[in-house]
Short mmCIF file of C-alpha atoms and ligand atoms in Angstrom, two decimals:
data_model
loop_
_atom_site.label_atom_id
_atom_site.label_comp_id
_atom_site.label_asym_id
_atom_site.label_seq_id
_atom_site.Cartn_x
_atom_site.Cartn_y
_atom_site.Cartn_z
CA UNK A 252 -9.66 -44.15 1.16
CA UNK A 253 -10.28 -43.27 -2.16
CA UNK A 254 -10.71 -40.01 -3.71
CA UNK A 255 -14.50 -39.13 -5.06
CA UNK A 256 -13.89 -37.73 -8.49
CA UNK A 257 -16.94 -35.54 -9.44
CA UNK A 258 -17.42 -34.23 -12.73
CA UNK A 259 -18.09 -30.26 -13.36
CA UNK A 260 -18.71 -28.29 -16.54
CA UNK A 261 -15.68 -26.01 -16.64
CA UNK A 262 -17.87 -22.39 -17.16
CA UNK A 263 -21.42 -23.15 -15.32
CA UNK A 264 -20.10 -25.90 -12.74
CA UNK A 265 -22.87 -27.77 -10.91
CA UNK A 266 -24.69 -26.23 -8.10
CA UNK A 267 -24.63 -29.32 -5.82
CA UNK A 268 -20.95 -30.58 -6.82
CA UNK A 269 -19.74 -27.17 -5.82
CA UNK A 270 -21.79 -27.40 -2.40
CA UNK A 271 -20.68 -30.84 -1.70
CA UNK A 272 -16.90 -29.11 -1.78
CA UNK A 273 -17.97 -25.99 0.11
CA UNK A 274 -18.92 -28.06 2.89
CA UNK A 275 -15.85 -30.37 2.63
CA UNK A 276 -13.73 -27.43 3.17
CA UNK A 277 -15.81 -25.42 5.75
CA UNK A 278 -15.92 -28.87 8.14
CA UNK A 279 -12.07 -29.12 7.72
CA UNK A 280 -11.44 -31.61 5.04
CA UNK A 281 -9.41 -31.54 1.47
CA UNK A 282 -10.94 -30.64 -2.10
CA UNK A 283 -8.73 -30.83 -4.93
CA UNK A 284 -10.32 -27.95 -7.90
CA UNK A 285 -9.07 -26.57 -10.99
CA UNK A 286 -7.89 -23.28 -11.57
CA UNK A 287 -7.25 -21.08 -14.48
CA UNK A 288 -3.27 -22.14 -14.08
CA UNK A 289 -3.11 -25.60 -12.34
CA UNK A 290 -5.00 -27.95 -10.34
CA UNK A 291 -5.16 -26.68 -6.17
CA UNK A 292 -5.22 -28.95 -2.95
CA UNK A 293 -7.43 -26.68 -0.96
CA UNK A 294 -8.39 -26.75 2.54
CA UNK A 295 -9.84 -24.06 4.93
CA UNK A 296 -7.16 -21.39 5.18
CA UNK A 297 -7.50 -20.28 8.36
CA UNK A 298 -7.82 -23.74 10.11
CA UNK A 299 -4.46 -24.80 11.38
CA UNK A 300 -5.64 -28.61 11.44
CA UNK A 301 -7.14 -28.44 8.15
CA UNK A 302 -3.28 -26.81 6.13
CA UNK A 303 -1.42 -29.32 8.39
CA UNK A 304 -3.56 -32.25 6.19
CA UNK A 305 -2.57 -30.46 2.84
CA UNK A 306 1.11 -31.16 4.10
CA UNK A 307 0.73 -34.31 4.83
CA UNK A 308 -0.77 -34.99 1.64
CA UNK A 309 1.46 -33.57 -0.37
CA UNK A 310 4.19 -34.80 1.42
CA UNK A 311 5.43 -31.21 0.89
CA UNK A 312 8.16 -29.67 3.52
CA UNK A 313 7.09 -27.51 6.01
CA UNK A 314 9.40 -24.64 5.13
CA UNK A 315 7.68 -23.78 1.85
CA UNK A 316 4.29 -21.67 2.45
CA UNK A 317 0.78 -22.17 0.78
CA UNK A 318 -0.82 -19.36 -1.41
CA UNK A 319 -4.39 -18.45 -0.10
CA UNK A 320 -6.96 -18.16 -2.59
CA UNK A 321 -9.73 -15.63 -1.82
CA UNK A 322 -13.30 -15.25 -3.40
CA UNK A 323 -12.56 -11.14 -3.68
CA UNK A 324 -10.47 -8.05 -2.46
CA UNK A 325 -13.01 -7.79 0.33
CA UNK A 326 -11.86 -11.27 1.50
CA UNK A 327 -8.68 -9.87 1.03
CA UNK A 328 -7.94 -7.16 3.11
CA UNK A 329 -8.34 -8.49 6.76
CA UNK A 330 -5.90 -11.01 5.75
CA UNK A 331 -3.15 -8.53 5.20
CA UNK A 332 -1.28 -6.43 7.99
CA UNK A 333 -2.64 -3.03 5.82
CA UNK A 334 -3.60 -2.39 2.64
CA UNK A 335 -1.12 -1.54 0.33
CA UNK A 336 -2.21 0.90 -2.49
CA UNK A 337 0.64 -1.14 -4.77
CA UNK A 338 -1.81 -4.11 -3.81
CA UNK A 339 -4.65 -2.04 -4.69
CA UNK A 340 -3.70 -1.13 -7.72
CA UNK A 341 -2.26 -4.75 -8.87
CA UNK A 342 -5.55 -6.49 -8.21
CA UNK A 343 -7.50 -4.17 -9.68
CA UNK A 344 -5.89 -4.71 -12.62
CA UNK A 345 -4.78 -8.68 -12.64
CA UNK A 346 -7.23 -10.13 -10.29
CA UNK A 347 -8.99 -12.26 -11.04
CA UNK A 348 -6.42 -13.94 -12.79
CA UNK A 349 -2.76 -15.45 -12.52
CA UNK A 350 -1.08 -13.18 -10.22
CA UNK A 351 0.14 -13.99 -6.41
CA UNK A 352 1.03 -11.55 -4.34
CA UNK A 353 2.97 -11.62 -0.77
CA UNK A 354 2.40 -9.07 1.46
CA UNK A 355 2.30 -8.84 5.31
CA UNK A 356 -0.31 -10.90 7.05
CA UNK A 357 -2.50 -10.02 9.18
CA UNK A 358 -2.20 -12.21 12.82
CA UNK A 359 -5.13 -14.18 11.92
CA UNK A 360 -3.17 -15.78 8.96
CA UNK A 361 -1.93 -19.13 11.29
CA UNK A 362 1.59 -19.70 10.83
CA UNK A 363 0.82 -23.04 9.50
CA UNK A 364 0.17 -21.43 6.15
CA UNK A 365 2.71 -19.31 5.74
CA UNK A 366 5.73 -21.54 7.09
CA UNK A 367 6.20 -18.98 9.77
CA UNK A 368 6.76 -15.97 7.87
CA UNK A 369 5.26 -12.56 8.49
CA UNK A 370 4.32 -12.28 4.78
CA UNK A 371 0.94 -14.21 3.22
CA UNK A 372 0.55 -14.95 -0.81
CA UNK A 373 -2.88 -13.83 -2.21
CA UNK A 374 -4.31 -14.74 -5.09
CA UNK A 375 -7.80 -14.66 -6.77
CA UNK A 376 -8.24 -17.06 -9.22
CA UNK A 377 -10.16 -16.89 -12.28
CA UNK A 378 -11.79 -20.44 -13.50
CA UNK A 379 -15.32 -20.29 -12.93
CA UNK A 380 -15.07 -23.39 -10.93
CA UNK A 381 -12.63 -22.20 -8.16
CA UNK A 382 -14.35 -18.77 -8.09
CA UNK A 383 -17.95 -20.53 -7.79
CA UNK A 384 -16.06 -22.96 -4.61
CA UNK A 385 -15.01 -20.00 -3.13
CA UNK A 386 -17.90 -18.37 -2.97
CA UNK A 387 -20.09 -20.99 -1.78
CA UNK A 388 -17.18 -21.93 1.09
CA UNK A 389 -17.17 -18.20 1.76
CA UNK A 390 -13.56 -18.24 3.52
CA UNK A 391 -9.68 -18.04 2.32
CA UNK A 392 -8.60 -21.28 0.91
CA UNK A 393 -5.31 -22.59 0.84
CA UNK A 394 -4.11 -24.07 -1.84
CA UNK A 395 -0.75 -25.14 -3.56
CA UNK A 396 -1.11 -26.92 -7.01
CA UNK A 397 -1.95 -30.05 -6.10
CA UNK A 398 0.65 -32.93 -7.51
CA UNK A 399 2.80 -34.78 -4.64
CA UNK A 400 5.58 -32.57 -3.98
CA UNK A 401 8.50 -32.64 -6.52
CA UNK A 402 6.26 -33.76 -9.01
CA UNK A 403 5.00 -31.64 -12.76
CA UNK A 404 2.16 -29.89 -11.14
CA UNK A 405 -1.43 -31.03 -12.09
CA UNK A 406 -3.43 -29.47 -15.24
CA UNK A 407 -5.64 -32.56 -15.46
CA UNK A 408 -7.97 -34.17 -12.59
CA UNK A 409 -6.00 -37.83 -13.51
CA UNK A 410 -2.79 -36.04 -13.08
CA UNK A 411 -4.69 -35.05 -8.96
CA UNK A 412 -5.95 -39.09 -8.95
CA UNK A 413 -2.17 -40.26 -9.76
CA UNK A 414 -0.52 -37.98 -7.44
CA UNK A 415 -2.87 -38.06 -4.55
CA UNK A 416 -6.04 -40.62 -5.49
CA UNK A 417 -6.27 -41.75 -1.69
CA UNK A 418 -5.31 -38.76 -0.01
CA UNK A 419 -8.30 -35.98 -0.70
CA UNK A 420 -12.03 -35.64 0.34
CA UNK A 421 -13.02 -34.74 -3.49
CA UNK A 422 -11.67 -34.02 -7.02
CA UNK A 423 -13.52 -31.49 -9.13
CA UNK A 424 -12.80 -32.70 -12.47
CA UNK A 425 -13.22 -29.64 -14.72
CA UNK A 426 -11.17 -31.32 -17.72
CA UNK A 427 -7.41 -29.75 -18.32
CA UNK A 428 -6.52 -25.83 -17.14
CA UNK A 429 -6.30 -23.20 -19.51
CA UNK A 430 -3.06 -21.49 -18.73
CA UNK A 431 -0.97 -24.80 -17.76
CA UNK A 432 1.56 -22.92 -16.00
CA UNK A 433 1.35 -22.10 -12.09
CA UNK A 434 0.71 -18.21 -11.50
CA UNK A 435 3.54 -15.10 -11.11
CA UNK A 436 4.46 -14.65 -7.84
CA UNK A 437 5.26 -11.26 -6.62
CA UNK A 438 6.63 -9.55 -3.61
CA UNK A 439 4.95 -6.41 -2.63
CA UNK A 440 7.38 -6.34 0.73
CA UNK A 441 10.30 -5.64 -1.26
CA UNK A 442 11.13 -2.35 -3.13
CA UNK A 443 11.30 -2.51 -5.27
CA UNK A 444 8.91 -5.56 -5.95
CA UNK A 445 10.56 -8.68 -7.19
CA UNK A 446 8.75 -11.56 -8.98
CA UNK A 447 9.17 -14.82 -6.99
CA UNK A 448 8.20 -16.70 -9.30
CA UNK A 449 6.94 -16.05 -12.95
CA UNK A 450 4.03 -17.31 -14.22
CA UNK A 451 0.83 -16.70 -16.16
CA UNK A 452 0.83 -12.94 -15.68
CA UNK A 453 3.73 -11.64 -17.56
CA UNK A 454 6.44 -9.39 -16.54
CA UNK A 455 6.22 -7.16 -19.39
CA UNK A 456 2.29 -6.53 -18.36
CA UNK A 457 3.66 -5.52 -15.22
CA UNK A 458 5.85 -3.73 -16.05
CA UNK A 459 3.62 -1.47 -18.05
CA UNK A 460 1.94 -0.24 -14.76
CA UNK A 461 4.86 -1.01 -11.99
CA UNK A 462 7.66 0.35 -13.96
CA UNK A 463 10.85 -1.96 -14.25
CA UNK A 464 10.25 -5.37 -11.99
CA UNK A 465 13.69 -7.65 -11.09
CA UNK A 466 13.30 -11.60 -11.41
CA UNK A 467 14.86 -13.51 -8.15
CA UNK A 468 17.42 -15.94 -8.70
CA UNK A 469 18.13 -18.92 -6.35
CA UNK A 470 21.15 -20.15 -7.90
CA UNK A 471 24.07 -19.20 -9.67
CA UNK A 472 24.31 -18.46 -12.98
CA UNK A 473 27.13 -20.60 -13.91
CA UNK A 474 24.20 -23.18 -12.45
CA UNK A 475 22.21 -22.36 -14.77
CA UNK A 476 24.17 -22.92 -17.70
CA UNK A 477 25.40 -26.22 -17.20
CA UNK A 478 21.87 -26.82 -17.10
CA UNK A 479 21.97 -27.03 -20.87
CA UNK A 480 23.25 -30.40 -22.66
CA UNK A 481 23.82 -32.24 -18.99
CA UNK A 482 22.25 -33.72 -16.28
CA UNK A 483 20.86 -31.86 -13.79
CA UNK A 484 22.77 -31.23 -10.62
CA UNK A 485 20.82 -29.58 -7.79
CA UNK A 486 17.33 -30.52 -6.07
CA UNK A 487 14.93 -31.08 -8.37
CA UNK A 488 11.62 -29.37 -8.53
CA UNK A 489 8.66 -30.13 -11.38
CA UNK A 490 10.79 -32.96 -12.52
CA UNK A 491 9.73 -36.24 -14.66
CA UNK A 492 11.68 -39.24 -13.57
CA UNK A 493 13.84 -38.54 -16.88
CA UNK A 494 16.49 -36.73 -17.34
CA UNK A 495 16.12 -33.11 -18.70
CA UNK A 496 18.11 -31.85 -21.30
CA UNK A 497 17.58 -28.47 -22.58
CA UNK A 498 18.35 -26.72 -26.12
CA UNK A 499 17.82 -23.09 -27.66
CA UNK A 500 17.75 -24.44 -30.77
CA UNK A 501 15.96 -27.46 -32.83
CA UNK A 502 19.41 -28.21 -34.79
CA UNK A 503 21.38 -28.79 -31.51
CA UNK A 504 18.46 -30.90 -30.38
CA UNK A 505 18.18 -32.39 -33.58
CA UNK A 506 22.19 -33.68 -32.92
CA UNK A 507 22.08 -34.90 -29.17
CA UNK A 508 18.89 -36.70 -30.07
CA UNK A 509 20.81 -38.79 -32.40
CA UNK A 510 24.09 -39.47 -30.48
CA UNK A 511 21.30 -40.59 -27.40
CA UNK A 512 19.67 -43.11 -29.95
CA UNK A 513 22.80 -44.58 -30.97
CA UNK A 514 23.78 -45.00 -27.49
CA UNK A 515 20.78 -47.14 -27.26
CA UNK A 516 18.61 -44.45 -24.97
CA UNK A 517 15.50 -44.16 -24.97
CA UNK A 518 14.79 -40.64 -26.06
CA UNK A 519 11.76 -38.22 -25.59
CA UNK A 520 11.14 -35.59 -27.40
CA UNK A 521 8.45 -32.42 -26.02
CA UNK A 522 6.64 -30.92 -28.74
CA UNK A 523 7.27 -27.18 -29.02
CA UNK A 524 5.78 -27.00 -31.99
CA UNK A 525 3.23 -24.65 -31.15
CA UNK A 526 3.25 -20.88 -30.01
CA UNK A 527 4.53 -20.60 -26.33
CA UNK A 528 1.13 -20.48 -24.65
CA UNK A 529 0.37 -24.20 -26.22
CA UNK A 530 4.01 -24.85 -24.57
CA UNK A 531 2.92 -23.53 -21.36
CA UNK A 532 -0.86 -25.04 -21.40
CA UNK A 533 0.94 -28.72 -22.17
CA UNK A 534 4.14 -29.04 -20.99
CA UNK A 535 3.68 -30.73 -17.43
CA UNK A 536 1.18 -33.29 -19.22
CA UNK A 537 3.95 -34.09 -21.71
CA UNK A 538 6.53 -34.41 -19.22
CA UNK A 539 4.36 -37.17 -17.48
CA UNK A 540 3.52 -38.38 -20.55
CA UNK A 541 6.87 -38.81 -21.59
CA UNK A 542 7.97 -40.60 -17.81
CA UNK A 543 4.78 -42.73 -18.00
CA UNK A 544 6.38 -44.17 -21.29
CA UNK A 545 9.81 -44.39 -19.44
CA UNK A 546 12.17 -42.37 -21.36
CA UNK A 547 15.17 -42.05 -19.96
CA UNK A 548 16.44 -38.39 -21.69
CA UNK A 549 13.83 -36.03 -22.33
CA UNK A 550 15.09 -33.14 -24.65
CA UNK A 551 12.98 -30.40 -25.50
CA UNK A 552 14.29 -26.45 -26.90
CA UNK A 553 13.23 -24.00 -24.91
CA UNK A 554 11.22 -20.86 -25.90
CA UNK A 555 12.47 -17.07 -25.58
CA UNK A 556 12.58 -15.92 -22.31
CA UNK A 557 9.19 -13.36 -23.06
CA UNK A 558 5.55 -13.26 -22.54
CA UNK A 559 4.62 -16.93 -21.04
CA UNK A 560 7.80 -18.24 -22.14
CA UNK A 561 9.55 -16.69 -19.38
CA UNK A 562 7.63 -18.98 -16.78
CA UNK A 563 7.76 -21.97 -19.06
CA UNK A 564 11.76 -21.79 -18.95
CA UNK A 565 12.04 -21.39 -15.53
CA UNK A 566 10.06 -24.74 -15.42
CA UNK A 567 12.21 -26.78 -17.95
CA UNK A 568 15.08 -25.45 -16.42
CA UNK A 569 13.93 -26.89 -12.55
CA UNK A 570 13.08 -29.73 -14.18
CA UNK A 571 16.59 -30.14 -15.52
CA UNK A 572 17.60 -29.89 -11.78
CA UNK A 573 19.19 -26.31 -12.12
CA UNK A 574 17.25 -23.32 -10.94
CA UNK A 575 15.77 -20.17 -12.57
CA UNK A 576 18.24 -18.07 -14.87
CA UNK A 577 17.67 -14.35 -14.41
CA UNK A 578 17.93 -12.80 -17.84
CA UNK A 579 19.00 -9.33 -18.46
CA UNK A 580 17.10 -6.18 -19.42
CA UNK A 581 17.50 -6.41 -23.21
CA UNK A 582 15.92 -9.75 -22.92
CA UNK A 583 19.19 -11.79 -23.66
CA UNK A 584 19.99 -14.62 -20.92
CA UNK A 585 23.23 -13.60 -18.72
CA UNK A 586 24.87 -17.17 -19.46
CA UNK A 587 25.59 -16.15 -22.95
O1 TXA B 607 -1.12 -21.01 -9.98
C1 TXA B 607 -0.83 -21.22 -8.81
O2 TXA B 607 -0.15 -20.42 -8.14
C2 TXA B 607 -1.28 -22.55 -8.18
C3 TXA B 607 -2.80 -22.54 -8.11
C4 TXA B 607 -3.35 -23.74 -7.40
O3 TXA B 607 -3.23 -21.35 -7.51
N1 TXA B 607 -0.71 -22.72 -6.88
C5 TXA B 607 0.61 -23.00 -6.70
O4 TXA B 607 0.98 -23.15 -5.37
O5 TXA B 607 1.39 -23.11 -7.62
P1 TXA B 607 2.37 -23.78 -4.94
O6 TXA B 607 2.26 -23.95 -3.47
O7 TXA B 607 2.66 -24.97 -5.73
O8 TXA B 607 3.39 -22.63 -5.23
C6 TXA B 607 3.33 -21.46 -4.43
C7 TXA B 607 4.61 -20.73 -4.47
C8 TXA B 607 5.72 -21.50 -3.79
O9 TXA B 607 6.89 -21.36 -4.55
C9 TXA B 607 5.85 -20.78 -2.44
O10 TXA B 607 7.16 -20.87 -1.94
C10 TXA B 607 5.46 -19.35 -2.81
O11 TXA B 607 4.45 -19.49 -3.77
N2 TXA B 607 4.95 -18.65 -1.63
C11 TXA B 607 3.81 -18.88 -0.94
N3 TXA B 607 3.69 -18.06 0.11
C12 TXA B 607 4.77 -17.26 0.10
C13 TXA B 607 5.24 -16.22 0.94
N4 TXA B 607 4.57 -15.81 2.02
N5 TXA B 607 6.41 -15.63 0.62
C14 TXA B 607 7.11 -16.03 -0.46
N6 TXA B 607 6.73 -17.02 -1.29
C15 TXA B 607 5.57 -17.64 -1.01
MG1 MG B 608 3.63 -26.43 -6.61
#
């Protein structure tokens, strides 16, 4: 099978596009949409048969759970064990927008979503497309960005038809995402709360209403570091086919890019030219970009670890095969 790839306008999307979706996802099936972050591979959240496909498609391990994107908070609160007045107050401020949160779920959350954990990730997106299919499907949709697993997530429908062309009922092509970066995840279970993940909503504007907020870690350090000028080492996650080699400067780039070239590599090169949020809203197009032409190094200097630049980091650094570094309060990393 191959995908349908409909065309939407990305602020007034088509009334009968956005039904034709709706009804793809109430009977069961797979719609791939955009959001304001990344492209989703939704499917009817609370249908066990229906998250099972998104697996499958993805070819994505069943260990790692799906976020579930809801039209509203009134969608929102049977889905959670009880309402959290931390929740309350987070998506009153953030939602809609970039901002995940886990919490405990509510027993009509099937396990198939959340990998068997008592905790479900909520999130209410803001691109007038996704908002428009969730209203018109009127249920929870899960939805993780939809690349094939291990891949740069999705900010472009083409990026959805290379990844997964046969694999989905329909594409809503809204052109390329306006964030580029997935969203922040954070855990409301924990106290205090930790972000999971960071992303489009940054820590500092959560920390202006949650007080100080820690950043999990999944590997050492040390990790971390060796991260920059080598190879990466550990399971790779967002990664091009290249290899990722990582600078905090332009000069040291400047030097490696050279000794590559006279060792006969083929070299890419991600522009960072911009300010960090043209970083963010690019770099997992450039990264493909740079695999489709088959370099074999990509080197690119990463941004300071605020605002956006936080998440965008912790991307270049999985794609480098090292995890997320956890950087300390006065905003220097701890590998220095
Ligand atoms: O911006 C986004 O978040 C995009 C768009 C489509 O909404 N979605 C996305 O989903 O990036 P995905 O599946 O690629 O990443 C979701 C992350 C994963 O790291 C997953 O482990 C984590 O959220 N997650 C989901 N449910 C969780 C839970 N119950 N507890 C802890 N982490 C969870
Ligand atoms: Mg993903």
């Amino acid at each position: 099978m191959k995908s349908s790839v409909v065309r939407v306008d990305p602020q007034t999307p088509q009334r009968d596009a956005i039904e034709r979706a709706a009804a793809i996802l109430r009977a069961g099936g797979l719609v791939a949409f955009p959001t304001e972050t990344v492209y989703g591979l939704g499917a009817h959240a609370l249908d066990p048969n229906a998250v099972r496909k998104i697996f499958a498609a993805k070819q994505r391990p069943g260990w790692d759970p799906l976020i579930v994107h809801v039209r509203d908070l009134v969608m929102a609160r049977p889905l959670m064990k009880r309402v959290l007045p931390q929740f309350e107050l987070l998506a009153g401020r953030f939602w809609p927008g970039a901002l995940t949160l886990v919490i405990n779920k509510a027993p009509q959350v099937p396990a198939e979503v959340t990998a068997g954990r008592p905790t479900v990730a909520l999130r209410m997106p803001r691109h007038p497309v996704a908002a428009a299919l969730l209203a018109a499907a009127d249920l929870p949709v899960a939805a993780p960005s939809a690349n094939q697993f291990g891949r740069p997530s999705p900010t472009r429908a083409e990026h959805v038809v290379e990844d997964l062309g046969d694999r989905v009922d329909l594409i809503l092509d809204a052109g390329p995402t306006p964030m580029g970066v997935e969203s922040t995840v954070l855990d409301l279970t924990q106290s205090p709360q930790v972000i999971l993940r960071p992303g489009g909503v940054s820590r500092e504007d959560l920390e202006k209403i949650l007080g100080e907020v820690s950043l999990a870690s999944s590997v050492s350090d040390e990790l971390a570091a060796k991260g920059l000028h080598g190879p990466g080492m550990t399971t790779k996650h967002y990664a091009p086919r290249a290899t990722v080699e990582l600078f905090e400067d332009a000069r040291s780039q400047a030097s490696r890019a050279d000794e590559l070239r006279r060792a006969a590599k083929r070299v890419g090169i991600v522009d960072t030219s911009g300010n960090p949020e043209q970083l963010a809203r690019t770099l997992f197009a450039q990264l493909r970009e740079l695999d489709a032409q088959e370099a074999e190094v990509i080197l690119c200097v990463l941004p300071p670890p605020e605002g956006v630049g936080l998440a965008v980091r912790d991307r270049l650094l999985r794609a480098a095969g090292v995890a997320a570094e956890k950087p300390t309060r006065d905003g220097q990393d701890s590998r220095e």
